[in-house]
């Protein structure tokens, strides 16, 4: 038996409670622990999730992996990487770290650029290690902050669903089983683990610098909300669950609509004429759905309006007009009656023109 198991109160009620969603996620997905990883920054949330997965590994004998991403944005990052490896060694779990380059001058901002680099690195490591899913330690308070941020950004009813308990990005599954767990519960139990095993989490100072958007919500808005509306996190988390139900219904409609657009086998193109037969609201939603299924963020309201305007004008401007609108790192194009995404290739992926 590992020495940390002897020192850590693995049967503490909080520990048992926090392992339940992990067991449920594994059962629902049919995955075994040796085919999953947990992303660990060194902070209390992800470190405690690694601890609970290690406790499950002790029961089953199959070990999950630990992924750590070094963003290179702060001087202590080298120490954080070593600290995470120390935790993995204590827990008896294999640990893999990857250094990424974050474009600080990205138009999307440092936060978004770091997130993109992080997901790309995890996808690469997962492919190398035959990992099918990555556990992420987002909790109820993170979810509430996400709802608030999306509300302020005007994300719409589907955006207010915030983080899903399971998503797929570039073919890799991401599991968030702790969306119903409070940050305070995690912090309290992490202290219990630290005192028992003498491993203490790190605290990223950017989490408390309000020049970053999420940190500003946490440091400026949250204290006021806590004082005026205690329990607001639970309310917003419940709103996210209800919005997710709405999103699922809308996605069912969009999926049915998209299937009628004569999509290409790879889903990257569809028939313009069939799209025009939809109502304006469904035209807009099917484009959002199409981009989301292919792994791209939804367009802004202004960008979507521009795309739809150009698609509607193509009929009057001639059969051979070639539309190109930039979105993320691809182009939304229309040529010979097909709407498609151009990621560097010059032709749509359907093999022929549509009849108007």
GROMACS .gro file of C-alpha atoms in nm:
model
  356
    1UNK     CA    1   0.000   0.000   0.000
    2UNK     CA    2   0.138   0.342  -0.093
    3UNK     CA    3   0.247   0.553   0.203
    4UNK     CA    4   0.027   0.845   0.103
    5UNK     CA    5  -0.277   0.618   0.126
    6UNK     CA    6  -0.176   0.532   0.481
    7UNK     CA    7  -0.159   0.900   0.577
    8UNK     CA    8  -0.450   1.041   0.379
    9UNK     CA    9  -0.806   0.988   0.514
   10UNK     CA   10  -0.929   0.828   0.194
   11UNK     CA   11  -1.262   0.737   0.354
   12UNK     CA   12  -1.337   1.093   0.468
   13UNK     CA   13  -1.699   1.179   0.373
   14UNK     CA   14  -1.586   1.466   0.148
   15UNK     CA   15  -1.341   1.240  -0.036
   16UNK     CA   16  -1.606   0.975  -0.088
   17UNK     CA   17  -1.849   1.241  -0.213
   18UNK     CA   18  -1.597   1.381  -0.460
   19UNK     CA   19  -1.510   1.039  -0.599
   20UNK     CA   20  -1.872   0.962  -0.680
   21UNK     CA   21  -1.888   1.189  -0.989
   22UNK     CA   22  -1.558   1.041  -1.108
   23UNK     CA   23  -1.694   0.688  -1.081
   24UNK     CA   24  -2.012   0.798  -1.256
   25UNK     CA   25  -1.820   0.956  -1.544
   26UNK     CA   26  -1.609   0.644  -1.593
   27UNK     CA   27  -1.915   0.420  -1.587
   28UNK     CA   28  -2.109   0.644  -1.828
   29UNK     CA   29  -1.824   0.659  -2.079
   30UNK     CA   30  -1.717   0.297  -2.039
   31UNK     CA   31  -1.356   0.407  -1.996
   32UNK     CA   32  -1.097   0.245  -1.772
   33UNK     CA   33  -0.853   0.452  -1.568
   34UNK     CA   34  -0.554   0.360  -1.781
   35UNK     CA   35  -0.722   0.523  -2.084
   36UNK     CA   36  -0.779   0.859  -1.917
   37UNK     CA   37  -0.566   1.148  -1.798
   38UNK     CA   38  -0.624   1.440  -1.563
   39UNK     CA   39  -0.498   1.788  -1.647
   40UNK     CA   40  -0.307   1.920  -1.345
   41UNK     CA   41  -0.180   2.276  -1.321
   42UNK     CA   42  -0.056   2.238  -0.965
   43UNK     CA   43  -0.347   2.434  -0.820
   44UNK     CA   44  -0.581   2.291  -0.554
   45UNK     CA   45  -0.869   2.195  -0.786
   46UNK     CA   46  -0.679   1.982  -1.036
   47UNK     CA   47  -0.439   1.844  -0.775
   48UNK     CA   48  -0.727   1.717  -0.563
   49UNK     CA   49  -0.890   1.557  -0.866
   50UNK     CA   50  -0.562   1.374  -0.931
   51UNK     CA   51  -0.563   1.257  -0.568
   52UNK     CA   52  -0.917   1.119  -0.597
   53UNK     CA   53  -0.838   0.944  -0.925
   54UNK     CA   54  -0.529   0.795  -0.761
   55UNK     CA   55  -0.752   0.665  -0.482
   56UNK     CA   56  -0.971   0.496  -0.745
   57UNK     CA   57  -0.657   0.358  -0.909
   58UNK     CA   58  -0.559   0.204  -0.576
   59UNK     CA   59  -0.890   0.016  -0.581
   60UNK     CA   60  -0.870  -0.104  -0.942
   61UNK     CA   61  -0.498  -0.135  -1.013
   62UNK     CA   62  -0.528   0.070  -1.335
   63UNK     CA   63  -0.348   0.404  -1.327
   64UNK     CA   64  -0.464   0.725  -1.495
   65UNK     CA   65  -0.207   0.967  -1.636
   66UNK     CA   66  -0.131   1.322  -1.531
   67UNK     CA   67  -0.092   1.592  -1.797
   68UNK     CA   68   0.079   1.920  -1.713
   69UNK     CA   69   0.111   2.210  -1.956
   70UNK     CA   70   0.393   2.461  -1.911
   71UNK     CA   71   0.276   2.788  -2.070
   72UNK     CA   72   0.603   2.973  -2.018
   73UNK     CA   73   0.419   3.289  -1.916
   74UNK     CA   74   0.552   3.322  -1.561
   75UNK     CA   75   0.886   3.281  -1.388
   76UNK     CA   76   0.766   3.019  -1.133
   77UNK     CA   77   0.630   2.792  -1.407
   78UNK     CA   78   0.939   2.568  -1.405
   79UNK     CA   79   0.891   2.507  -1.031
   80UNK     CA   80   0.522   2.434  -1.085
   81UNK     CA   81   0.610   2.163  -1.337
   82UNK     CA   82   0.849   1.996  -1.095
   83UNK     CA   83   0.593   2.030  -0.816
   84UNK     CA   84   0.331   1.848  -1.025
   85UNK     CA   85   0.580   1.572  -1.103
   86UNK     CA   86   0.647   1.542  -0.729
   87UNK     CA   87   0.274   1.495  -0.669
   88UNK     CA   88   0.253   1.233  -0.943
   89UNK     CA   89   0.550   1.047  -0.795
   90UNK     CA   90   0.385   1.049  -0.452
   91UNK     CA   91   0.057   0.920  -0.596
   92UNK     CA   92   0.230   0.660  -0.811
   93UNK     CA   93   0.085   0.798  -1.137
   94UNK     CA   94   0.267   0.850  -1.468
   95UNK     CA   95   0.313   1.221  -1.540
   96UNK     CA   96   0.373   1.394  -1.873
   97UNK     CA   97   0.446   1.763  -1.924
   98UNK     CA   98   0.462   1.971  -2.238
   99UNK     CA   99   0.592   2.324  -2.290
  100UNK     CA  100   0.387   2.541  -2.525
  101UNK     CA  101   0.437   2.879  -2.685
  102UNK     CA  102   0.159   3.130  -2.620
  103UNK     CA  103   0.117   3.416  -2.861
  104UNK     CA  104   0.082   3.702  -2.612
  105UNK     CA  105  -0.009   3.945  -2.890
  106UNK     CA  106  -0.294   3.726  -3.018
  107UNK     CA  107  -0.605   3.918  -3.119
  108UNK     CA  108  -0.807   3.677  -2.907
  109UNK     CA  109  -0.606   3.774  -2.597
  110UNK     CA  110  -0.354   3.593  -2.381
  111UNK     CA  111  -0.617   3.388  -2.197
  112UNK     CA  112  -0.768   3.253  -2.518
  113UNK     CA  113  -0.428   3.191  -2.676
  114UNK     CA  114  -0.309   2.998  -2.371
  115UNK     CA  115  -0.628   2.790  -2.372
  116UNK     CA  116  -0.585   2.706  -2.740
  117UNK     CA  117  -0.221   2.606  -2.690
  118UNK     CA  118  -0.317   2.397  -2.388
  119UNK     CA  119  -0.582   2.199  -2.576
  120UNK     CA  120  -0.347   2.137  -2.869
  121UNK     CA  121  -0.077   2.006  -2.637
  122UNK     CA  122  -0.318   1.775  -2.454
  123UNK     CA  123  -0.444   1.642  -2.786
  124UNK     CA  124  -0.086   1.562  -2.891
  125UNK     CA  125  -0.002   1.388  -2.564
  126UNK     CA  126  -0.328   1.192  -2.569
  127UNK     CA  127  -0.255   1.070  -2.920
  128UNK     CA  128   0.095   0.961  -2.825
  129UNK     CA  129  -0.025   0.774  -2.514
  130UNK     CA  130  -0.350   0.629  -2.652
  131UNK     CA  131  -0.555   0.833  -2.405
  132UNK     CA  132  -0.926   0.864  -2.488
  133UNK     CA  133  -1.042   1.127  -2.237
  134UNK     CA  134  -0.902   1.400  -2.014
  135UNK     CA  135  -1.056   1.493  -1.679
  136UNK     CA  136  -1.079   1.867  -1.610
  137UNK     CA  137  -1.134   1.999  -1.256
  138UNK     CA  138  -1.378   2.280  -1.335
  139UNK     CA  139  -1.621   2.319  -1.044
  140UNK     CA  140  -1.950   2.489  -0.965
  141UNK     CA  141  -1.792   2.830  -0.901
  142UNK     CA  142  -1.608   2.814  -1.236
  143UNK     CA  143  -1.939   2.733  -1.402
  144UNK     CA  144  -2.112   3.030  -1.237
  145UNK     CA  145  -1.833   3.264  -1.349
  146UNK     CA  146  -1.859   3.129  -1.703
  147UNK     CA  147  -2.234   3.193  -1.713
  148UNK     CA  148  -2.179   3.548  -1.590
  149UNK     CA  149  -1.906   3.615  -1.845
  150UNK     CA  150  -2.114   3.480  -2.132
  151UNK     CA  151  -2.413   3.684  -2.021
  152UNK     CA  152  -2.199   3.998  -2.026
  153UNK     CA  153  -2.068   3.904  -2.371
  154UNK     CA  154  -2.417   3.848  -2.509
  155UNK     CA  155  -2.361   3.481  -2.587
  156UNK     CA  156  -2.732   3.402  -2.624
  157UNK     CA  157  -2.942   3.120  -2.476
  158UNK     CA  158  -2.721   2.836  -2.596
  159UNK     CA  159  -2.403   3.008  -2.478
  160UNK     CA  160  -2.548   3.043  -2.129
  161UNK     CA  161  -2.535   2.666  -2.098
  162UNK     CA  162  -2.167   2.737  -2.028
  163UNK     CA  163  -1.946   2.431  -1.974
  164UNK     CA  164  -2.083   2.085  -2.050
  165UNK     CA  165  -1.992   1.786  -1.837
  166UNK     CA  166  -1.854   1.623  -2.152
  167UNK     CA  167  -1.722   1.778  -2.471
  168UNK     CA  168  -1.524   1.655  -2.769
  169UNK     CA  169  -1.250   1.868  -2.920
  170UNK     CA  170  -1.029   1.749  -3.207
  171UNK     CA  171  -1.146   1.393  -3.141
  172UNK     CA  172  -1.051   1.395  -2.771
  173UNK     CA  173  -1.313   1.377  -2.496
  174UNK     CA  174  -1.300   1.617  -2.202
  175UNK     CA  175  -1.487   1.527  -1.884
  176UNK     CA  176  -1.591   1.777  -1.616
  177UNK     CA  177  -1.749   1.568  -1.339
  178UNK     CA  178  -1.708   1.834  -1.066
  179UNK     CA  179  -1.937   2.104  -1.206
  180UNK     CA  180  -2.165   2.046  -0.908
  181UNK     CA  181  -1.886   2.063  -0.646
  182UNK     CA  182  -1.824   2.388  -0.458
  183UNK     CA  183  -1.483   2.555  -0.461
  184UNK     CA  184  -1.497   2.590  -0.081
  185UNK     CA  185  -1.536   2.213  -0.040
  186UNK     CA  186  -1.235   2.152  -0.265
  187UNK     CA  187  -1.019   2.405  -0.082
  188UNK     CA  188  -1.107   2.263   0.260
  189UNK     CA  189  -1.035   1.906   0.159
  190UNK     CA  190  -0.716   2.000  -0.026
  191UNK     CA  191  -0.585   2.146   0.299
  192UNK     CA  192  -0.664   1.815   0.470
  193UNK     CA  193  -0.462   1.628   0.208
  194UNK     CA  194  -0.175   1.876   0.231
  195UNK     CA  195  -0.150   1.846   0.606
  196UNK     CA  196  -0.157   1.467   0.585
  197UNK     CA  197   0.090   1.426   0.298
  198UNK     CA  198   0.297   1.746   0.311
  199UNK     CA  199   0.228   1.846  -0.049
  200UNK     CA  200   0.081   2.193  -0.092
  201UNK     CA  201  -0.079   2.331  -0.409
  202UNK     CA  202   0.053   2.632  -0.597
  203UNK     CA  203  -0.148   2.947  -0.657
  204UNK     CA  204  -0.126   3.119  -0.992
  205UNK     CA  205  -0.105   3.495  -0.926
  206UNK     CA  206  -0.286   3.572  -1.253
  207UNK     CA  207  -0.600   3.424  -1.095
  208UNK     CA  208  -0.603   3.731  -0.873
  209UNK     CA  209  -0.499   3.998  -1.124
  210UNK     CA  210  -0.806   4.179  -1.246
  211UNK     CA  211  -0.648   4.276  -1.577
  212UNK     CA  212  -0.760   3.929  -1.688
  213UNK     CA  213  -1.132   3.907  -1.755
  214UNK     CA  214  -1.217   3.601  -1.546
  215UNK     CA  215  -0.998   3.722  -1.262
  216UNK     CA  216  -1.182   4.056  -1.268
  217UNK     CA  217  -1.512   3.872  -1.223
  218UNK     CA  218  -1.365   3.672  -0.936
  219UNK     CA  219  -1.194   3.962  -0.761
  220UNK     CA  220  -1.431   4.251  -0.826
  221UNK     CA  221  -1.781   4.121  -0.898
  222UNK     CA  222  -1.790   3.803  -0.692
  223UNK     CA  223  -1.736   3.972  -0.351
  224UNK     CA  224  -2.021   4.212  -0.421
  225UNK     CA  225  -2.248   3.931  -0.536
  226UNK     CA  226  -2.155   3.722  -0.232
  227UNK     CA  227  -2.261   4.007  -0.006
  228UNK     CA  228  -2.582   4.099  -0.186
  229UNK     CA  229  -2.693   3.758  -0.320
  230UNK     CA  230  -2.539   3.475  -0.115
  231UNK     CA  231  -2.553   3.151  -0.309
  232UNK     CA  232  -2.555   3.320  -0.650
  233UNK     CA  233  -2.318   3.053  -0.781
  234UNK     CA  234  -2.580   2.783  -0.727
  235UNK     CA  235  -2.841   2.995  -0.902
  236UNK     CA  236  -2.623   3.052  -1.207
  237UNK     CA  237  -2.514   2.687  -1.215
  238UNK     CA  238  -2.882   2.589  -1.217
  239UNK     CA  239  -2.939   2.839  -1.497
  240UNK     CA  240  -2.661   2.668  -1.693
  241UNK     CA  241  -2.829   2.328  -1.652
  242UNK     CA  242  -3.162   2.466  -1.773
  243UNK     CA  243  -2.995   2.646  -2.063
  244UNK     CA  244  -2.822   2.319  -2.154
  245UNK     CA  245  -3.163   2.154  -2.190
  246UNK     CA  246  -3.268   2.434  -2.426
  247UNK     CA  247  -2.944   2.398  -2.616
  248UNK     CA  248  -2.997   2.024  -2.656
  249UNK     CA  249  -3.345   2.079  -2.802
  250UNK     CA  250  -3.215   2.344  -3.041
  251UNK     CA  251  -2.929   2.116  -3.142
  252UNK     CA  252  -3.178   1.841  -3.227
  253UNK     CA  253  -3.360   2.085  -3.455
  254UNK     CA  254  -3.032   2.206  -3.607
  255UNK     CA  255  -2.911   1.849  -3.663
  256UNK     CA  256  -3.230   1.763  -3.848
  257UNK     CA  257  -3.205   2.083  -4.053
  258UNK     CA  258  -2.841   2.018  -4.137
  259UNK     CA  259  -2.918   1.664  -4.254
  260UNK     CA  260  -3.157   1.818  -4.509
  261UNK     CA  261  -2.883   2.043  -4.650
  262UNK     CA  262  -2.721   1.756  -4.841
  263UNK     CA  263  -2.396   1.781  -4.642
  264UNK     CA  264  -2.070   1.631  -4.765
  265UNK     CA  265  -1.959   1.304  -4.607
  266UNK     CA  266  -1.708   1.488  -4.386
  267UNK     CA  267  -1.969   1.748  -4.287
  268UNK     CA  268  -1.759   2.041  -4.409
  269UNK     CA  269  -1.992   2.161  -4.684
  270UNK     CA  270  -2.364   2.188  -4.755
  271UNK     CA  271  -2.610   2.297  -5.023
  272UNK     CA  272  -2.681   2.671  -5.042
  273UNK     CA  273  -3.019   2.624  -5.210
  274UNK     CA  274  -3.141   2.393  -4.933
  275UNK     CA  275  -3.013   2.634  -4.668
  276UNK     CA  276  -3.212   2.918  -4.825
  277UNK     CA  277  -3.533   2.717  -4.777
  278UNK     CA  278  -3.500   2.748  -4.398
  279UNK     CA  279  -3.645   3.035  -4.197
  280UNK     CA  280  -3.395   3.308  -4.102
  281UNK     CA  281  -3.372   3.193  -3.739
  282UNK     CA  282  -3.301   2.835  -3.845
  283UNK     CA  283  -3.055   2.951  -4.109
  284UNK     CA  284  -2.859   3.126  -3.835
  285UNK     CA  285  -2.876   2.838  -3.591
  286UNK     CA  286  -2.773   2.573  -3.840
  287UNK     CA  287  -2.460   2.772  -3.924
  288UNK     CA  288  -2.372   2.796  -3.554
  289UNK     CA  289  -2.440   2.424  -3.518
  290UNK     CA  290  -2.230   2.341  -3.824
  291UNK     CA  291  -1.930   2.534  -3.698
  292UNK     CA  292  -1.966   2.390  -3.348
  293UNK     CA  293  -1.975   2.030  -3.470
  294UNK     CA  294  -1.655   2.094  -3.663
  295UNK     CA  295  -1.488   2.228  -3.350
  296UNK     CA  296  -1.496   2.603  -3.419
  297UNK     CA  297  -1.624   2.872  -3.187
  298UNK     CA  298  -1.958   3.030  -3.276
  299UNK     CA  299  -1.941   3.348  -3.485
  300UNK     CA  300  -2.022   3.684  -3.335
  301UNK     CA  301  -2.363   3.828  -3.415
  302UNK     CA  302  -2.205   4.076  -3.657
  303UNK     CA  303  -1.999   3.806  -3.834
  304UNK     CA  304  -2.297   3.573  -3.862
  305UNK     CA  305  -2.513   3.853  -4.002
  306UNK     CA  306  -2.246   3.928  -4.262
  307UNK     CA  307  -2.218   3.562  -4.363
  308UNK     CA  308  -2.595   3.528  -4.399
  309UNK     CA  309  -2.624   3.853  -4.594
  310UNK     CA  310  -2.361   3.741  -4.843
  311UNK     CA  311  -2.517   3.395  -4.878
  312UNK     CA  312  -2.854   3.552  -4.954
  313UNK     CA  313  -2.705   3.795  -5.206
  314UNK     CA  314  -2.525   3.524  -5.403
  315UNK     CA  315  -2.844   3.434  -5.589
  316UNK     CA  316  -2.872   3.785  -5.733
  317UNK     CA  317  -2.500   3.832  -5.794
  318UNK     CA  318  -2.448   3.530  -6.010
  319UNK     CA  319  -2.372   3.158  -6.006
  320UNK     CA  320  -1.996   3.193  -6.023
  321UNK     CA  321  -1.938   3.448  -5.748
  322UNK     CA  322  -1.701   3.301  -5.487
  323UNK     CA  323  -1.772   3.421  -5.131
  324UNK     CA  324  -1.500   3.411  -4.864
  325UNK     CA  325  -1.549   3.529  -4.505
  326UNK     CA  326  -1.276   3.482  -4.244
  327UNK     CA  327  -1.374   3.296  -3.926
  328UNK     CA  328  -1.116   3.188  -3.667
  329UNK     CA  329  -0.838   3.018  -3.866
  330UNK     CA  330  -1.059   2.913  -4.160
  331UNK     CA  331  -1.268   3.077  -4.433
  332UNK     CA  332  -1.642   3.031  -4.476
  333UNK     CA  333  -1.681   3.007  -4.852
  334UNK     CA  334  -1.945   2.950  -5.115
  335UNK     CA  335  -1.870   2.833  -5.467
  336UNK     CA  336  -2.093   2.671  -5.728
  337UNK     CA  337  -2.383   2.637  -5.486
  338UNK     CA  338  -2.190   2.481  -5.198
  339UNK     CA  339  -2.111   2.647  -4.863
  340UNK     CA  340  -1.790   2.506  -4.721
  341UNK     CA  341  -1.495   2.568  -4.490
  342UNK     CA  342  -1.160   2.635  -4.650
  343UNK     CA  343  -0.870   2.551  -4.423
  344UNK     CA  344  -0.605   2.594  -4.690
  345UNK     CA  345  -0.749   2.390  -4.975
  346UNK     CA  346  -0.887   2.576  -5.274
  347UNK     CA  347  -1.195   2.371  -5.351
  348UNK     CA  348  -1.506   2.261  -5.162
  349UNK     CA  349  -1.517   1.903  -5.046
  350UNK     CA  350  -1.834   1.780  -5.212
  351UNK     CA  351  -1.703   1.690  -5.556
  352UNK     CA  352  -1.945   1.886  -5.772
  353UNK     CA  353  -2.172   2.185  -5.819
  354UNK     CA  354  -2.528   2.223  -5.696
  355UNK     CA  355  -2.819   2.298  -5.926
  356UNK     CA  356  -3.001   2.620  -5.841
   0.00000   0.00000   0.00000
